CSV table of C-alpha atoms in Angstrom, one decimal:
chain,number,residue,atom,x,y,z
A,652,UNK,CA,-0.3,0.0,-0.2
A,653,UNK,CA,0.9,3.6,-0.4
A,654,UNK,CA,0.0,6.6,1.6
A,655,UNK,CA,-2.1,9.0,0.3
A,656,UNK,CA,-3.9,12.6,2.0
A,657,UNK,CA,-7.5,13.3,-0.4
A,658,UNK,CA,-7.5,16.6,-0.9
A,659,UNK,CA,-11.1,17.1,0.7
A,660,UNK,CA,-12.2,20.3,0.2
A,661,UNK,CA,-9.9,23.7,-0.8
A,662,UNK,CA,-10.2,26.3,2.0
A,663,UNK,CA,-10.2,29.6,1.3
A,664,UNK,CA,-7.4,31.9,2.6
A,665,UNK,CA,-8.6,34.7,5.0
A,666,UNK,CA,-5.5,36.6,4.5
A,667,UNK,CA,-2.5,35.5,3.2
A,668,UNK,CA,-0.5,32.3,3.5
A,669,UNK,CA,3.1,32.7,4.2
A,670,UNK,CA,3.9,29.0,6.2
A,671,UNK,CA,5.5,26.7,4.6
A,672,UNK,CA,2.9,24.0,4.0
A,673,UNK,CA,0.5,22.8,0.5
A,674,UNK,CA,-1.4,25.2,-0.8
A,675,UNK,CA,-2.8,26.5,-4.6
A,676,UNK,CA,-2.1,29.9,-6.0
A,677,UNK,CA,-1.4,33.5,-3.7
A,678,UNK,CA,2.4,33.5,-3.5
A,679,UNK,CA,5.1,30.5,-3.2
A,680,UNK,CA,6.4,30.8,0.3
A,681,UNK,CA,10.3,30.5,-0.8
A,682,UNK,CA,12.1,28.7,1.5
A,683,UNK,CA,15.5,30.0,-0.6
A,684,UNK,CA,16.4,32.6,-3.6
A,685,UNK,CA,13.1,33.5,-5.8
A,686,UNK,CA,13.5,31.2,-9.1
A,687,UNK,CA,10.6,31.7,-10.9
A,688,UNK,CA,10.6,30.0,-14.0
A,689,UNK,CA,10.1,31.3,-17.5
A,690,UNK,CA,8.8,30.1,-20.8
A,691,UNK,CA,11.3,29.9,-23.1
A,692,UNK,CA,9.5,30.3,-25.9
A,693,UNK,CA,7.1,32.7,-25.0
A,694,UNK,CA,9.8,34.6,-22.7
A,695,UNK,CA,7.4,35.0,-20.2
A,696,UNK,CA,7.1,33.9,-16.0
A,697,UNK,CA,4.7,31.5,-16.2
A,698,UNK,CA,2.5,31.1,-13.5
A,699,UNK,CA,2.1,29.6,-9.6
A,700,UNK,CA,0.1,26.9,-9.5
A,701,UNK,CA,1.0,25.7,-5.7
A,702,UNK,CA,3.0,24.6,-3.9
A,703,UNK,CA,3.3,21.2,-1.8
A,704,UNK,CA,4.8,20.0,1.1
A,705,UNK,CA,7.5,17.5,0.4
A,706,UNK,CA,7.4,15.3,4.2
A,707,UNK,CA,4.3,14.3,3.6
A,708,UNK,CA,4.9,12.5,0.1
A,709,UNK,CA,8.8,11.5,1.0
A,710,UNK,CA,8.8,11.3,4.4
A,711,UNK,CA,12.2,11.9,6.4
A,712,UNK,CA,13.8,12.8,2.4
A,713,UNK,CA,11.5,15.4,2.2
A,714,UNK,CA,10.6,17.7,5.5
A,715,UNK,CA,11.7,21.0,5.0
A,716,UNK,CA,11.3,21.0,1.8
A,717,UNK,CA,8.5,22.1,-1.1
A,718,UNK,CA,7.9,21.2,-5.2
A,719,UNK,CA,7.0,24.7,-6.3
A,720,UNK,CA,5.2,24.2,-9.6
A,721,UNK,CA,4.5,26.5,-12.6
A,722,UNK,CA,2.5,26.5,-15.8
A,723,UNK,CA,1.9,28.2,-18.8
A,724,UNK,CA,-1.3,30.0,-18.4
A,725,UNK,CA,-3.2,32.4,-20.3
A,726,UNK,CA,-4.2,36.0,-18.2
A,727,UNK,CA,-7.5,36.1,-16.8
A,728,UNK,CA,-10.2,37.3,-20.0
A,729,UNK,CA,-7.7,35.9,-22.3
A,730,UNK,CA,-10.3,32.9,-23.9
A,731,UNK,CA,-8.0,32.3,-27.5
A,732,UNK,CA,-4.1,31.3,-25.8
A,733,UNK,CA,-3.8,27.7,-24.9
A,734,UNK,CA,0.0,26.7,-24.9
A,735,UNK,CA,-0.4,22.6,-25.4
A,736,UNK,CA,3.2,21.8,-24.5
A,737,UNK,CA,2.1,22.1,-21.0
A,738,UNK,CA,0.7,18.4,-21.1
A,739,UNK,CA,4.8,17.6,-22.0
A,740,UNK,CA,7.3,17.1,-18.6
A,741,UNK,CA,10.4,18.5,-21.0
A,742,UNK,CA,8.9,21.0,-23.3
A,743,UNK,CA,9.2,24.4,-20.9
A,744,UNK,CA,5.6,25.6,-20.8
A,745,UNK,CA,5.7,24.1,-16.9
A,746,UNK,CA,7.8,23.0,-14.3
A,747,UNK,CA,8.4,22.2,-10.7
A,748,UNK,CA,11.2,23.8,-8.2
A,749,UNK,CA,12.0,22.2,-5.4
A,750,UNK,CA,13.7,24.9,-2.8
A,751,UNK,CA,15.8,23.3,-0.8
A,752,UNK,CA,18.3,22.2,-2.9
A,753,UNK,CA,16.8,21.0,-6.0
A,754,UNK,CA,18.0,20.8,-9.9
A,755,UNK,CA,16.2,22.9,-12.6
A,756,UNK,CA,17.5,22.6,-15.6
A,757,UNK,CA,15.2,25.7,-17.2
A,758,UNK,CA,15.8,29.8,-17.7
A,759,UNK,CA,14.2,31.8,-13.7
A,760,UNK,CA,14.0,34.8,-12.8
A,761,UNK,CA,15.1,36.2,-9.4
A,762,UNK,CA,11.2,37.5,-8.0
A,763,UNK,CA,9.6,36.3,-5.6
A,764,UNK,CA,6.8,36.9,-6.7
A,765,UNK,CA,4.3,36.8,-10.3
A,766,UNK,CA,1.7,35.4,-12.2
A,767,UNK,CA,-0.8,33.5,-10.0
A,768,UNK,CA,-4.0,31.5,-9.6
A,769,UNK,CA,-7.5,33.2,-10.2
A,770,UNK,CA,-10.9,33.5,-10.0
A,771,UNK,CA,-12.9,32.8,-13.8
A,772,UNK,CA,-15.7,34.5,-12.8
A,773,UNK,CA,-14.3,37.6,-12.1
A,774,UNK,CA,-10.1,37.5,-12.3
A,775,UNK,CA,-9.1,38.3,-8.6
A,776,UNK,CA,-6.2,36.9,-6.9
A,777,UNK,CA,-7.6,32.8,-5.3
A,778,UNK,CA,-5.7,31.5,-2.9
A,779,UNK,CA,-6.8,28.3,-0.5
A,780,UNK,CA,-5.9,26.0,1.5
A,781,UNK,CA,-6.6,22.4,2.1
A,782,UNK,CA,-8.1,20.0,3.5
A,783,UNK,CA,-7.0,16.4,3.6
A,784,UNK,CA,-7.9,13.1,5.0
A,785,UNK,CA,-4.7,10.3,5.5
A,786,UNK,CA,-5.7,6.6,3.6
A,787,UNK,CA,-3.7,4.1,2.0
A,788,UNK,CA,-3.6,3.4,-2.1
A,789,UNK,CA,-3.3,0.3,-3.9
A,790,UNK,CA,0.3,0.2,-5.6
A,791,UNK,CA,0.9,0.3,-9.2
A,792,UNK,CA,0.1,-2.2,-11.8
A,793,UNK,CA,1.1,-1.1,-15.3
A,794,UNK,CA,-1.5,-0.4,-18.0
A,795,UNK,CA,-0.4,-4.4,-18.7
A,796,UNK,CA,-1.0,-5.8,-15.9
A,797,UNK,CA,-4.7,-3.8,-15.7
A,798,UNK,CA,-5.7,-5.4,-18.4
A,799,UNK,CA,-6.1,-8.6,-17.1
A,800,UNK,CA,-8.0,-8.0,-14.3
A,801,UNK,CA,-11.7,-9.2,-14.3
A,802,UNK,CA,-13.8,-5.5,-14.7
A,803,UNK,CA,-14.7,-5.7,-10.9
A,804,UNK,CA,-11.2,-5.8,-9.9
A,805,UNK,CA,-10.2,-2.9,-12.4
A,806,UNK,CA,-13.0,-0.8,-11.4
A,807,UNK,CA,-12.6,-1.3,-7.7
A,808,UNK,CA,-8.6,-0.5,-8.5
A,809,UNK,CA,-9.6,2.9,-10.6
A,810,UNK,CA,-12.2,3.8,-7.5
A,811,UNK,CA,-8.8,3.4,-5.2
A,812,UNK,CA,-6.9,5.5,-6.7
A,813,UNK,CA,-8.7,8.0,-9.0
A,814,UNK,CA,-9.5,11.5,-7.1
A,815,UNK,CA,-7.4,14.7,-5.8
A,816,UNK,CA,-4.7,14.2,-3.8
A,817,UNK,CA,-1.5,14.4,-1.9
A,818,UNK,CA,0.6,11.5,-3.2
A,819,UNK,CA,-0.5,8.1,-4.2
A,820,UNK,CA,-0.2,5.9,-6.9
A,821,UNK,CA,-1.0,7.8,-10.0
A,822,UNK,CA,-4.2,7.3,-11.9
A,823,UNK,CA,-3.0,7.3,-15.3
A,824,UNK,CA,-6.3,7.0,-18.1
A,825,UNK,CA,-3.9,7.0,-20.7
A,826,UNK,CA,-0.7,5.3,-21.5
A,827,UNK,CA,1.7,4.7,-17.8
A,828,UNK,CA,3.2,8.3,-18.7
A,829,UNK,CA,5.6,8.2,-15.6
A,830,UNK,CA,8.6,10.8,-17.1
A,831,UNK,CA,11.7,10.3,-18.1
A,832,UNK,CA,14.7,10.1,-15.0
A,833,UNK,CA,13.0,8.8,-12.7
A,834,UNK,CA,12.7,6.8,-9.9
A,835,UNK,CA,9.6,9.4,-10.2
A,836,UNK,CA,7.4,10.1,-6.4
A,837,UNK,CA,4.2,10.9,-7.0
A,838,UNK,CA,3.4,14.6,-5.4
A,839,UNK,CA,-0.1,16.2,-6.8
A,840,UNK,CA,-2.9,14.5,-8.7
A,841,UNK,CA,-5.6,16.7,-9.8
A,842,UNK,CA,-8.0,17.7,-11.8
A,843,UNK,CA,-8.7,21.4,-12.4
A,844,UNK,CA,-12.0,21.5,-14.3
A,845,UNK,CA,-13.8,21.8,-10.7
A,846,UNK,CA,-11.5,23.4,-8.2
A,847,UNK,CA,-13.4,26.5,-7.2
A,848,UNK,CA,-10.0,28.2,-8.8
A,849,UNK,CA,-9.3,28.6,-12.6
A,850,UNK,CA,-6.6,26.5,-14.2
A,851,UNK,CA,-6.8,25.6,-17.6
A,852,UNK,CA,-5.1,22.4,-18.8
A,853,UNK,CA,-7.1,21.3,-21.3
A,854,UNK,CA,-10.9,19.7,-22.2
A,855,UNK,CA,-10.9,17.0,-19.3
A,856,UNK,CA,-7.2,16.7,-18.3
A,857,UNK,CA,-5.9,15.4,-14.6
A,858,UNK,CA,-2.3,16.8,-13.8
A,859,UNK,CA,-0.1,15.1,-12.2
A,860,UNK,CA,3.1,16.4,-10.4
A,861,UNK,CA,6.3,13.8,-9.6
A,862,UNK,CA,9.3,14.6,-7.5
A,863,UNK,CA,12.8,12.5,-7.4
A,864,UNK,CA,13.0,10.2,-4.4
A,865,UNK,CA,15.9,12.4,-3.5
A,866,UNK,CA,13.5,15.4,-3.1
A,867,UNK,CA,15.9,17.5,-5.5
A,868,UNK,CA,13.8,17.4,-8.9
A,869,UNK,CA,10.6,17.1,-10.1
A,870,UNK,CA,8.1,17.1,-13.6
A,871,UNK,CA,4.5,17.7,-14.0
A,872,UNK,CA,2.7,16.0,-17.2
A,873,UNK,CA,-1.2,15.9,-18.2
A,874,UNK,CA,-3.2,13.8,-19.8
A,875,UNK,CA,-6.5,14.5,-21.2
A,876,UNK,CA,-9.4,12.2,-22.5
């Protein structure tokens, strides 16, 4: 079994969250010098999505470290711009920065603040804490083995691994798209289409954030049906 924390609710922040905890939106709580990633194709800073406390994902190795997640994303009111490269972990349209002591191969700027999540209705800044429920996932089953399950066992496995969560087993619904260079541990699984903030990652997407077992780097990818 694999430890996980189910996201039961996103809790609106009454004031800016400045502690090194898991949160969505707002501004990063940097643990070292700011490293705001840039999409080199557009020469623009990416949009901050969330920060994830890695002790909950990696145990002692991740304690005292955060993974900061960024994507290339349209401004409020722009219904046209969409960069499809956000789906891929190595195309420079998204970034996972780990601090302290992390390694990132892309370009960054030493700026502490930048574009963040907003609400679809009015473009106002969005910042949310999370209410989590500890649980356990089954171990990862490759697609080749899932195909041999009975329909009932397949549905049971899917029900156990699906949903929004911190850590656990990824619910890949296309190929088993572990990023190159692992091994990796799932840090976040999120369906962004049904959240209180606006995060356009595709038509019916699930976002996956992975971190290395030594808590020094991360990758982001999207599967979209």
